[in-house]
Short mmCIF file of C-alpha atoms in Angstrom, two decimals:
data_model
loop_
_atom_site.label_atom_id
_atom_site.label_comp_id
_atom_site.label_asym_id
_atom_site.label_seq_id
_atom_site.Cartn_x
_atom_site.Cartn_y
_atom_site.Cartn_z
CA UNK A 1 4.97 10.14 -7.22
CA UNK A 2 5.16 6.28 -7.99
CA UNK A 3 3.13 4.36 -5.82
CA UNK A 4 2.64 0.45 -6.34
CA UNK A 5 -0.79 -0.56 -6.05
CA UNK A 6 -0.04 -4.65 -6.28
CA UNK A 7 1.48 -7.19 -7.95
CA UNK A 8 -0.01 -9.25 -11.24
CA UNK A 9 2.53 -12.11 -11.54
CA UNK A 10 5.71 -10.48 -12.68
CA UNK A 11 4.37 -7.42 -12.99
CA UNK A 12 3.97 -4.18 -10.89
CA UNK A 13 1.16 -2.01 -11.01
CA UNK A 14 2.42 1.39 -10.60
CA UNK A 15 0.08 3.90 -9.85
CA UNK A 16 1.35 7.74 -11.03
CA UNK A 17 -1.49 10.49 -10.81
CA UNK A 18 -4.12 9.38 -12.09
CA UNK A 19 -2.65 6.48 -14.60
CA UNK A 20 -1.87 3.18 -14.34
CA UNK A 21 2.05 1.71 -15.73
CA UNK A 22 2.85 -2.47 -15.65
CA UNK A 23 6.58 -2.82 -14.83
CA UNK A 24 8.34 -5.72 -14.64
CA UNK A 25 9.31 -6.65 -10.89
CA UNK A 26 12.67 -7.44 -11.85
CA UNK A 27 13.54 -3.66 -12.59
CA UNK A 28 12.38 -2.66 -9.04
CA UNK A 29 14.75 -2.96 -5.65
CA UNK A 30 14.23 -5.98 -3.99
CA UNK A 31 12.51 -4.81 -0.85
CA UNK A 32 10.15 -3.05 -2.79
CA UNK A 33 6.58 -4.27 -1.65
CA UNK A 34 2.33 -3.09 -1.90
CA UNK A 35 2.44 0.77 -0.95
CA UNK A 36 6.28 1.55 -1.25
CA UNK A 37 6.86 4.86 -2.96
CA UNK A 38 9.11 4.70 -5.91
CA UNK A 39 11.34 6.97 -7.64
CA UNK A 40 12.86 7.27 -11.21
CA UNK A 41 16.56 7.70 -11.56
CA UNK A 42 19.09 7.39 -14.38
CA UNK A 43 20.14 3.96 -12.70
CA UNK A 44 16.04 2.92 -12.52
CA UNK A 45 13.85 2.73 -9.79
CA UNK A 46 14.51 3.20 -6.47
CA UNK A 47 12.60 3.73 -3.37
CA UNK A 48 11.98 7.18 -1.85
CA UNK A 49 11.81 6.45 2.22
CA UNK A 50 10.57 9.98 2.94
CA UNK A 51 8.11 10.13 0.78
CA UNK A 52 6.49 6.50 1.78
CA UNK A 53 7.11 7.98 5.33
CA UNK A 54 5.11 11.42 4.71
CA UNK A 55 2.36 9.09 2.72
CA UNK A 56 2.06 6.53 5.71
CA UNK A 57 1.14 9.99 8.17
CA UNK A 58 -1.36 11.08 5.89
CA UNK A 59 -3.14 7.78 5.82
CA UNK A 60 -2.51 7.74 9.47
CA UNK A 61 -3.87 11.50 9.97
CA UNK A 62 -7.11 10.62 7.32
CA UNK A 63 -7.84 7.77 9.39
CA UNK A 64 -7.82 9.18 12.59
CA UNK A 65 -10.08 11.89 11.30
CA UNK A 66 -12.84 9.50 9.86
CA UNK A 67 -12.99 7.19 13.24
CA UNK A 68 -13.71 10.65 14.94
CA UNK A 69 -16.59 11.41 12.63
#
């Protein structure tokens, strides 16, 4: 899984695992923001909405657990 941690300029920190990778913002889709989930394909990167979606729960679900102690 591609995750992107921020943005340096015109760069893209991508985190993958436990490693870091700079890509240039022009080679990723448009809406692509802090968080989105990313994807490799022949054509480049793309984003992967279920995969963002089923990230975003677990955060949710990890939260929830910590405010309850």
């Amino acid at each position: 899984m591609y995750i992107i941690d921020r943005f340096e300029g015109e760069l893209a920190v991508i985190e993958h695992g436990e490693d870091f990778l700079q890509i240039p913002r022009h080679e990723l889709p448009a809406d692509a923001e802090e968080g989105s989930v990313l994807a490799k394909t022949e054509q480049g990167w793309v984003r992967d909405p279920e995969a963002e979606a089923a990230r975003r729960a677990a955060i949710a679900a990890r939260r929830r657990r910590l405010r309850r102690g």
